[in-house]
Structure formats: C-alpha cells, structure tokens
mmCIF file of C-alpha atoms in Angstrom:
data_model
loop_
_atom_site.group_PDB
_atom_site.id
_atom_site.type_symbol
_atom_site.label_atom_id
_atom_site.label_comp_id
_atom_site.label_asym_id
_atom_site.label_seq_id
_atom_site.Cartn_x
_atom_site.Cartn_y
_atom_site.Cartn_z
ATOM 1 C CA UNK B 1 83.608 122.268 137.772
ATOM 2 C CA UNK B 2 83.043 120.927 134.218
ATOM 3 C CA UNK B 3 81.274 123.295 132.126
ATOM 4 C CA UNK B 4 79.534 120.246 130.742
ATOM 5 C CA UNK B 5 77.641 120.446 134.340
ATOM 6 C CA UNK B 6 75.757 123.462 132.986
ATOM 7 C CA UNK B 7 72.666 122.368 131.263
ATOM 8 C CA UNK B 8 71.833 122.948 127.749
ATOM 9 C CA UNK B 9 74.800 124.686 127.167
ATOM 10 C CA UNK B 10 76.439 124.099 123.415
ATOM 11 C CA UNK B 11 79.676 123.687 121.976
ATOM 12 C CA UNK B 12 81.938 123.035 124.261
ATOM 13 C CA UNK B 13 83.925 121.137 122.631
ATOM 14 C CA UNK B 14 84.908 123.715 120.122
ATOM 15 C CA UNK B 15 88.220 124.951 122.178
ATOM 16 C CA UNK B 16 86.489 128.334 122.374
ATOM 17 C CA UNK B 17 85.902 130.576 125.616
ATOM 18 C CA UNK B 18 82.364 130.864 126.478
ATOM 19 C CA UNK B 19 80.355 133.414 126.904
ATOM 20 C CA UNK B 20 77.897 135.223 129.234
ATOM 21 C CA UNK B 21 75.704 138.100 127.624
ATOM 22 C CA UNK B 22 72.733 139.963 127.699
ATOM 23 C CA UNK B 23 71.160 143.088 128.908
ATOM 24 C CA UNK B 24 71.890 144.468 132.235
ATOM 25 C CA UNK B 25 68.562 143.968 133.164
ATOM 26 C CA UNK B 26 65.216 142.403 132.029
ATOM 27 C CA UNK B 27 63.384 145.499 131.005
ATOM 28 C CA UNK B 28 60.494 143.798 129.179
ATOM 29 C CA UNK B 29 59.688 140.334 127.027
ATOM 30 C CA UNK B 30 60.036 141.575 123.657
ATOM 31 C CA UNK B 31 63.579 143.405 124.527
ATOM 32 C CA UNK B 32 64.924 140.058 126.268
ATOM 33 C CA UNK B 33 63.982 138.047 123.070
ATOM 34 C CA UNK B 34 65.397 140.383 120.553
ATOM 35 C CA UNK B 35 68.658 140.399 122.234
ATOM 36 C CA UNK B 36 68.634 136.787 122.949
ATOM 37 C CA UNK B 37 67.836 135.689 119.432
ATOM 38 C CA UNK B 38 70.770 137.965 117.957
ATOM 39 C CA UNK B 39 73.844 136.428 120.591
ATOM 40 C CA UNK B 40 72.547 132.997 119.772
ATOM 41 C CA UNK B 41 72.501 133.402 115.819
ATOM 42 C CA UNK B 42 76.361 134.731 116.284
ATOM 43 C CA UNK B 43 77.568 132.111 119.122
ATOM 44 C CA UNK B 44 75.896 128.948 117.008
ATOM 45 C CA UNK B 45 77.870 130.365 113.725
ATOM 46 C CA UNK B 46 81.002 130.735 116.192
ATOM 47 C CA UNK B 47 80.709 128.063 118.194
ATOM 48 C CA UNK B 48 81.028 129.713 121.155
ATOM 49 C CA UNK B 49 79.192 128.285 124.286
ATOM 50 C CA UNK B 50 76.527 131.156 125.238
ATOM 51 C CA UNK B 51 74.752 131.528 128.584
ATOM 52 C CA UNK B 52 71.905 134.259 128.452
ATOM 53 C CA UNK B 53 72.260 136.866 131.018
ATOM 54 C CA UNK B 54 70.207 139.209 132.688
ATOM 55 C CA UNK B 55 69.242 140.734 135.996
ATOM 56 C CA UNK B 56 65.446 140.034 137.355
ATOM 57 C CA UNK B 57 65.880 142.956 140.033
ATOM 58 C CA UNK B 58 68.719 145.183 140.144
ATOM 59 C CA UNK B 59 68.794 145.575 144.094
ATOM 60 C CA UNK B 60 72.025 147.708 144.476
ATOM 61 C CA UNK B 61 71.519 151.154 142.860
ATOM 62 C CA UNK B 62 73.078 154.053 143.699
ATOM 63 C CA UNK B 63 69.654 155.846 144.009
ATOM 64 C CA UNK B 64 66.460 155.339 145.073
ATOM 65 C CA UNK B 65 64.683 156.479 141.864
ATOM 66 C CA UNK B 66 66.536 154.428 139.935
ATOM 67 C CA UNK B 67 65.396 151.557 137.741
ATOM 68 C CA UNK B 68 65.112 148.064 139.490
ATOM 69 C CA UNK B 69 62.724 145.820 137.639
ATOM 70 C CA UNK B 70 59.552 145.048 135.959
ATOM 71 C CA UNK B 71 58.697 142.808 138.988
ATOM 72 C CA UNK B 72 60.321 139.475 140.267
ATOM 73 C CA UNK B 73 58.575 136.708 139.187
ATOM 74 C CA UNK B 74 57.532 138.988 135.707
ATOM 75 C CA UNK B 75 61.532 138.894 134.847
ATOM 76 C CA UNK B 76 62.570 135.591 135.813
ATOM 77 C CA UNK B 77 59.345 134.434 133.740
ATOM 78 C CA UNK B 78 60.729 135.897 130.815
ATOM 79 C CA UNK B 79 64.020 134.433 131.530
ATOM 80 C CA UNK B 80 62.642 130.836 131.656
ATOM 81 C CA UNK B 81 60.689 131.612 128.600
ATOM 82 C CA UNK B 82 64.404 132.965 126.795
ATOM 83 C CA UNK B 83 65.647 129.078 127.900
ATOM 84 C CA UNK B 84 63.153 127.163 126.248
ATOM 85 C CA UNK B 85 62.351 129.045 123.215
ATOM 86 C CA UNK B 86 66.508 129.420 122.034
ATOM 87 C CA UNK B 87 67.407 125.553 124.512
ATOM 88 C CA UNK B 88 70.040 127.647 126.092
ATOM 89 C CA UNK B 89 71.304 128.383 129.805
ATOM 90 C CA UNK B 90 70.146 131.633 131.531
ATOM 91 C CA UNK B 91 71.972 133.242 134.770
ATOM 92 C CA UNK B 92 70.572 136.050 136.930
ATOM 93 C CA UNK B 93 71.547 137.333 140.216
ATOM 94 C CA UNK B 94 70.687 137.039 143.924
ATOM 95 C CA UNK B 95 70.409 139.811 146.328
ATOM 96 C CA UNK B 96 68.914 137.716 149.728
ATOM 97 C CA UNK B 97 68.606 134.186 150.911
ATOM 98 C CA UNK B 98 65.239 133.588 149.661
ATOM 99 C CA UNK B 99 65.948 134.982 146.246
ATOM 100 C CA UNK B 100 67.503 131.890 145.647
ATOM 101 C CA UNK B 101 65.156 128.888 146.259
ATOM 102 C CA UNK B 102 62.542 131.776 143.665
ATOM 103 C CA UNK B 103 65.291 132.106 141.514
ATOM 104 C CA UNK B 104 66.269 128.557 141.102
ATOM 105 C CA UNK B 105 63.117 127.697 140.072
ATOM 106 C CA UNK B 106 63.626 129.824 136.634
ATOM 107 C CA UNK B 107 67.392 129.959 135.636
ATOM 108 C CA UNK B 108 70.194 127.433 135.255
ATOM 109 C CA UNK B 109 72.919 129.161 137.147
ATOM 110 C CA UNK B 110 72.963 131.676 140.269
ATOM 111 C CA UNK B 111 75.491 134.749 140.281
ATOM 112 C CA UNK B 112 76.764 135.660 143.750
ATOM 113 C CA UNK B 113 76.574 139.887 143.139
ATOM 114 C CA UNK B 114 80.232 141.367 144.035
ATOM 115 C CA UNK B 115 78.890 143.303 146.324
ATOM 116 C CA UNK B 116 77.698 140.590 148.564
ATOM 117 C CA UNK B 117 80.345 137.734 147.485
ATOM 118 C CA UNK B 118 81.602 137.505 151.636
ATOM 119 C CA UNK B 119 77.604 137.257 152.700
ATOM 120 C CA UNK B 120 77.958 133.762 153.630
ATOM 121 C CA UNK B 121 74.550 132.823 153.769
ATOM 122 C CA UNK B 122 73.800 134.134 150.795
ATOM 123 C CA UNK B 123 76.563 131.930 148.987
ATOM 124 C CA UNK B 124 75.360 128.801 151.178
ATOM 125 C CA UNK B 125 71.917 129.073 150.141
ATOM 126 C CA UNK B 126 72.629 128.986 146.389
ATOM 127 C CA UNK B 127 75.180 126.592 146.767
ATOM 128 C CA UNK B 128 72.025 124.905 148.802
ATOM 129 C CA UNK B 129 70.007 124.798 145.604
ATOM 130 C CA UNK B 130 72.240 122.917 143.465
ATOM 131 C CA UNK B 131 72.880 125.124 140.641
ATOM 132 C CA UNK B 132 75.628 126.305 139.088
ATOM 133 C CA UNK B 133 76.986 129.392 141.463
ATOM 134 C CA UNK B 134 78.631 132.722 139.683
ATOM 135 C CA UNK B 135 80.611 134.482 142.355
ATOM 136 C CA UNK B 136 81.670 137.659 141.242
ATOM 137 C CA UNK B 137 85.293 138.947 142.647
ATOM 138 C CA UNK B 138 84.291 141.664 145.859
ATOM 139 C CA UNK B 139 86.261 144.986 143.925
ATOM 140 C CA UNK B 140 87.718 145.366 147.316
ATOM 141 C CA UNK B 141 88.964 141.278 147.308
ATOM 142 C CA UNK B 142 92.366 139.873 146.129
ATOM 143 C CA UNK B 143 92.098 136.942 143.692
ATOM 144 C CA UNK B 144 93.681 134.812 146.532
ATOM 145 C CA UNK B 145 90.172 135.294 148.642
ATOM 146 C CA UNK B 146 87.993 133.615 146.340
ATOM 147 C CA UNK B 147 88.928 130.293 147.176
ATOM 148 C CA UNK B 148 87.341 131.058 150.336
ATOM 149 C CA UNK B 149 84.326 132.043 148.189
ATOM 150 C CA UNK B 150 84.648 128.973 146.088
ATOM 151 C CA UNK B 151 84.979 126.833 149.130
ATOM 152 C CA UNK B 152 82.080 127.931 151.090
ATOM 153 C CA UNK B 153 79.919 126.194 147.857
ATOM 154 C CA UNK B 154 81.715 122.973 147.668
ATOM 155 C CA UNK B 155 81.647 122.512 151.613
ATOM 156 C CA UNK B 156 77.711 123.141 151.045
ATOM 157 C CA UNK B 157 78.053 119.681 149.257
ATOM 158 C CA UNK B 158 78.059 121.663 145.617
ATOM 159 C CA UNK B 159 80.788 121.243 143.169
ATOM 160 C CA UNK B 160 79.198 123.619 140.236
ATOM 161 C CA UNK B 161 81.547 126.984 141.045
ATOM 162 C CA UNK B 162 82.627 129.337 139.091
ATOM 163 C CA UNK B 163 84.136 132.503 139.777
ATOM 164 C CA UNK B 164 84.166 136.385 137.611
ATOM 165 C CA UNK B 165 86.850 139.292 138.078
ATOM 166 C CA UNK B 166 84.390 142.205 137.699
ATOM 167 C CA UNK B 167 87.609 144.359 138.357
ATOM 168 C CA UNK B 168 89.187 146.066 141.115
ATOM 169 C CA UNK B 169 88.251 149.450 142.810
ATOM 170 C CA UNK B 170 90.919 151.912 141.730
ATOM 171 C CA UNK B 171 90.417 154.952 143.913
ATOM 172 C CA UNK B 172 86.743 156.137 144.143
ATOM 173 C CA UNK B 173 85.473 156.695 140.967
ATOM 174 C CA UNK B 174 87.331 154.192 138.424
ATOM 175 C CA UNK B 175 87.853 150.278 138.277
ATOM 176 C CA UNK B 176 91.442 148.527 136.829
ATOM 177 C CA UNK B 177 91.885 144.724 136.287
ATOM 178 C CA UNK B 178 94.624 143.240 137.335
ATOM 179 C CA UNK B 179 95.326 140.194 134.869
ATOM 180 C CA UNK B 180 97.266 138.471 137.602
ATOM 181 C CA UNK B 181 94.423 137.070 138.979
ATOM 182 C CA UNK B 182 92.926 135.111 135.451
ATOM 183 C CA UNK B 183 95.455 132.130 136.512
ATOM 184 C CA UNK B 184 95.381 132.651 140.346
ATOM 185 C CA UNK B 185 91.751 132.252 140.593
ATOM 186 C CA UNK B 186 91.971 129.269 137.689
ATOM 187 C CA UNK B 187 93.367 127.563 140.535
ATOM 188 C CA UNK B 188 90.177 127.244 141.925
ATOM 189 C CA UNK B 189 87.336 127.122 139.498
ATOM 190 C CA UNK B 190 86.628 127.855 136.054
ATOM 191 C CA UNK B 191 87.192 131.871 135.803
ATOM 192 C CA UNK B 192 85.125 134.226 133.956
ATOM 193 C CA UNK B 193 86.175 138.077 132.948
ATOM 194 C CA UNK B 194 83.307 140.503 133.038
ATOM 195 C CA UNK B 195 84.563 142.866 130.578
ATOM 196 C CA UNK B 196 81.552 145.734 130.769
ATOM 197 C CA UNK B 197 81.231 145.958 134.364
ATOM 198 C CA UNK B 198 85.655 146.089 134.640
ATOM 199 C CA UNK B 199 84.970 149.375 132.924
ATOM 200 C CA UNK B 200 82.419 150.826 135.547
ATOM 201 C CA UNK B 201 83.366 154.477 136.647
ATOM 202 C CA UNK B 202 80.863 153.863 139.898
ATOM 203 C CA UNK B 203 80.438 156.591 142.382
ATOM 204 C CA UNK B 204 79.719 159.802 140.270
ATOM 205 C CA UNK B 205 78.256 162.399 141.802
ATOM 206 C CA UNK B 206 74.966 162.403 139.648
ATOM 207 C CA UNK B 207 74.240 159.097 140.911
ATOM 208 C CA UNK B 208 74.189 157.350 138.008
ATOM 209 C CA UNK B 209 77.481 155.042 137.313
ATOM 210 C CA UNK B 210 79.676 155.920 134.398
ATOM 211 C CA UNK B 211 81.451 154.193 131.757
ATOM 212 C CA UNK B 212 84.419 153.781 128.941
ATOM 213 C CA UNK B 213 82.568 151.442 126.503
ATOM 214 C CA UNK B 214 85.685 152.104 124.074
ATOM 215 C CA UNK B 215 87.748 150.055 126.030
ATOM 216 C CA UNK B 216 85.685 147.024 125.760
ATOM 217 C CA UNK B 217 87.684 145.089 123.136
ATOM 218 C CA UNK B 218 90.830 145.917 124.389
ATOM 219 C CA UNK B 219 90.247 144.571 127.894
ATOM 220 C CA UNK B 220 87.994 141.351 126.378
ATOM 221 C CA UNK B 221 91.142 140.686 123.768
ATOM 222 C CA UNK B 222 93.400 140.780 126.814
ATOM 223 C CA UNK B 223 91.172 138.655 129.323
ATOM 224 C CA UNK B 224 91.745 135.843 126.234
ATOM 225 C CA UNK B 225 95.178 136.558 126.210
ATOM 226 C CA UNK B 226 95.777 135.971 130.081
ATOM 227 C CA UNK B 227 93.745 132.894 129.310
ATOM 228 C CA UNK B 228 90.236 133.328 130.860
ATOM 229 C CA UNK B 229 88.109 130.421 130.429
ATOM 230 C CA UNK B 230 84.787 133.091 129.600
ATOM 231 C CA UNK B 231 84.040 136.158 129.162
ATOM 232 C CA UNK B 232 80.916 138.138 130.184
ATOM 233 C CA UNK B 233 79.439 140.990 128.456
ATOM 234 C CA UNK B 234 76.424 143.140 128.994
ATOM 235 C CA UNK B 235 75.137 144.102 125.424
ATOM 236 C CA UNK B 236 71.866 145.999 123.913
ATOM 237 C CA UNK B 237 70.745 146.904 121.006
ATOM 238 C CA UNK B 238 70.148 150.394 122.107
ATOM 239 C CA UNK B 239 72.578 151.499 125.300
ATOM 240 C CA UNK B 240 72.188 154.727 125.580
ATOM 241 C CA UNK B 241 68.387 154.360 126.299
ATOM 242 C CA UNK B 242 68.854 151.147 128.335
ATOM 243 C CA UNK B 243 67.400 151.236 131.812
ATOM 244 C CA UNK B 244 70.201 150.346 133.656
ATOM 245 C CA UNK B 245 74.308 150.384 133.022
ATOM 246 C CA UNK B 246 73.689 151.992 129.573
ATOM 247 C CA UNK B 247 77.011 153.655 129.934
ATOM 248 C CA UNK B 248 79.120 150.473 129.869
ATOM 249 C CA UNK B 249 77.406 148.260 127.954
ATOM 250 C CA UNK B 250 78.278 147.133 124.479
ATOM 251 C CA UNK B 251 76.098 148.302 121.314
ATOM 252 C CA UNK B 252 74.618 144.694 120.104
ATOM 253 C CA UNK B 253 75.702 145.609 116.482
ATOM 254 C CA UNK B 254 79.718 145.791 117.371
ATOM 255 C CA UNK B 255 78.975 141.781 119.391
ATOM 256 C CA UNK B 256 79.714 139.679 116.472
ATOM 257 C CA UNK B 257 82.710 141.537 115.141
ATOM 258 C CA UNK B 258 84.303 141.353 118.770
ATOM 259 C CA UNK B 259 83.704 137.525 119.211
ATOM 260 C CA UNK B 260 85.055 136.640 115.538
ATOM 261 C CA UNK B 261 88.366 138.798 116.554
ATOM 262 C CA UNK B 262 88.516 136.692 120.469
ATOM 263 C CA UNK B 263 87.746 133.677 119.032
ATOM 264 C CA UNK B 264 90.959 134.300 116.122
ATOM 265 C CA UNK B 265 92.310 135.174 119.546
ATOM 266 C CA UNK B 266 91.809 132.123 120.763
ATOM 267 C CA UNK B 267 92.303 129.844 118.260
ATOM 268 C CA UNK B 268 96.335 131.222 118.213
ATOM 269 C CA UNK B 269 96.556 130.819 122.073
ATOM 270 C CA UNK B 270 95.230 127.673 121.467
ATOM 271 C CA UNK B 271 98.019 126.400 119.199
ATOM 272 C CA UNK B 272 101.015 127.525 121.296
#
C-alpha cells in the first residue's frame, strides 16, 4: 500500500512518519472539532501526514455501564463533518459486518479492532468496501500472523492494508511491545505503532482499564527508532474527564512538544 492511496491525506512527501490521533471516542461535535483543529494546526507546521481518529461506538467495554457512544450515525456524522471542514482523512472502527458498508459511507479508512483482527468476515467485508483497512495486531498474535490478516484483504481484491502493533498481552493485567515486530510486519504492509493503547493495564478489577500515560514518549521515541512508518495516539484536551480510555491517553497540550522531538527523531534516522 502507498500511503498516497489514502485520500486527502498531506505531506507525504516530507520523509516524516504519519500520524493517527484523536479522542478515544466521539463524545460530542464541539469536543471532536476542538481536538481536530489543534492536531491539524501542529501536523501542517510539522509536516507530518495526520489522519483524524476516533471511535463512533466503543463496542468492547469491560462493563455494561460503561460509555459507548452518542449514537451511530450521530458520531460518524461528526466524523464526516471533521473531514470536510479541516480536508483531512478520518478512521474509526468496526465491530460487525454491517458496520462497515454504514461506516464506509462516512470515513476514509476502516480499523479492524484487535480484538476481532482473526473474525474473517469482518476483515472481508471492509476489505469488500474498498477503503483503506487498519488491522490492529490480536495482543494474543505474533507479528508473523498478520500477514494472514493482511492477506485475507488483498485476496478480497483490496490492496489498501495497513497493519498497528497495539502491544502484546503481558500476563493479565499489563501490555509490553515487542519492537521485533516494527520490521517483521513491514514485510507486509505499511506498519503503524499505537503508542496509548501499548500502555493499556486492561483487566482491573474495577472494570475500568488502567494506564501509564508517562511512558508515552518513551515508547513513541522508540517505535521511530525501530522504524515504524506511523504512529497512533489517542489525545484530549482533558483525559482525566474523557469518557472512555482517559487513563492512557495523552493530555492535548504535551502533542506538539512530542511530535517536534519524533520528528528530530526522524529526521536523524533519516540521514543514516
């Protein structure tokens, strides 16, 4: 895949990553455009190639009580509407096969959850719609299974694949990443790190996933070093009241210092 086969996206020929951010999920209009308007201001002075990101249903929470959405077609709505007001890409994520023919409709590229990365159906049917497809790395899958992933979209007649290392389960309650896989799954598409969700402490006993935030630069400065060809971050300009995945996400006011030390980053890789 050529990330020139994602529509309006910008700069790519600036020898930078690029980069998917945004909230966890769409909580409202006014929130989306907000954070939107502040990553594109920092990526266009960068020139780093931005995607907006963010969830129109968050199907896979740990409780039942827990936030999911403002409504379907209310979110992806707003997404479209984040598109055409800043001309840049938007991704969201499918749950079931006939989110995707909905979703298509709104968003420029479809993310494969990790969760559900094996759910072959699921990957067919966005690979059916002829957008760009995300698949997130299973935390339970070795980097050497995603070109089964990747394959199941390009046999669907789609060549738009990428793939994300969302890390790897490490016990019960904590999540490593094992930089070994950047180049492996290089091999066979363009490969993304997601740095917030690598630092997931899932399956506390409150229900409600935790998080080291701290970490985030060191394991997005490292994902650059190892060579990953993007980087995705959940950000918001007020995490600890977010709706959902508050406890990883990365304060909006720390983005821009982050991106101008990864793109110095970068830029030195880049000249080796």
């Amino acid at each position: 895949m050529d990330l020139n086969q994602i529509p309006k996206l910008k700069h790519t020929r600036s020898g930078n990553f690029f980069l998917l951010a945004g909230p966890c999920a769409i909580e409202g209009e006014e929130m989306a455009m907000v954070i939107a308007e502040k990553i594109v201001a920092i990526t266009n002075r960068l020139e780093i190639p931005f995607v907006f990101k963010g969830s129109f249903k968050k199907a896979n929470r740990s409780r039942i009580d827990s936030f999911t959405g403002i409504g379907d077609e209310k979110a992806l709505k707003i997404l479209k509407k984040v598109s055409q007001e800043f001309d840049i890409p938007t991704v969201t994520d499918i749950h079931e096969v006939s989110d995707a023919a909905m979703a298509a409709k709104y968003v420029d590229i479809l993310q494969i959850p990790a969760f559900l990365v094996r759910q072959t159906d699921l990957v067919v049917a966005a690979a059916n719609t002829g957008k760009v497809v995300n698949l997130k790395k299973g935390q339970f899958m070795s980097p050497e299974s995603m070109q089964h992933a990747v394959k199941k979209v390009t046999d669907s007649g789609n060549d738009k694949a990428m793939i994300t290392d969302r890390g790897t389960m490490f016990g019960y309650q904590d999540m490593i990443v094992d930089f070994r896989g950047i180049p492996t799954m290089k091999q066979y598409a363009p490969t993304v790190l997601d740095v917030t969700h690598s630092l997931q402490q899932p399956n506390q006993s409150i229900g409600v996933t935790g998080g080291r935030p701290e970490m985030i630069s060191t394991i997005a400065r490292a994902g650059i070093a190892v060579g990953a060809d993007g980087l995705f971050i959940e950000t918001h300009f007020d995490p600890a009241n977010a709706k959902s995945d508050g406890a990883n996400m990365l304060d909006l006011h720390h983005l821009e210092k982050l991106l101008k030390d990864l793109v110095a980053i970068r830029k030195t890789i880049n000249h080796l």
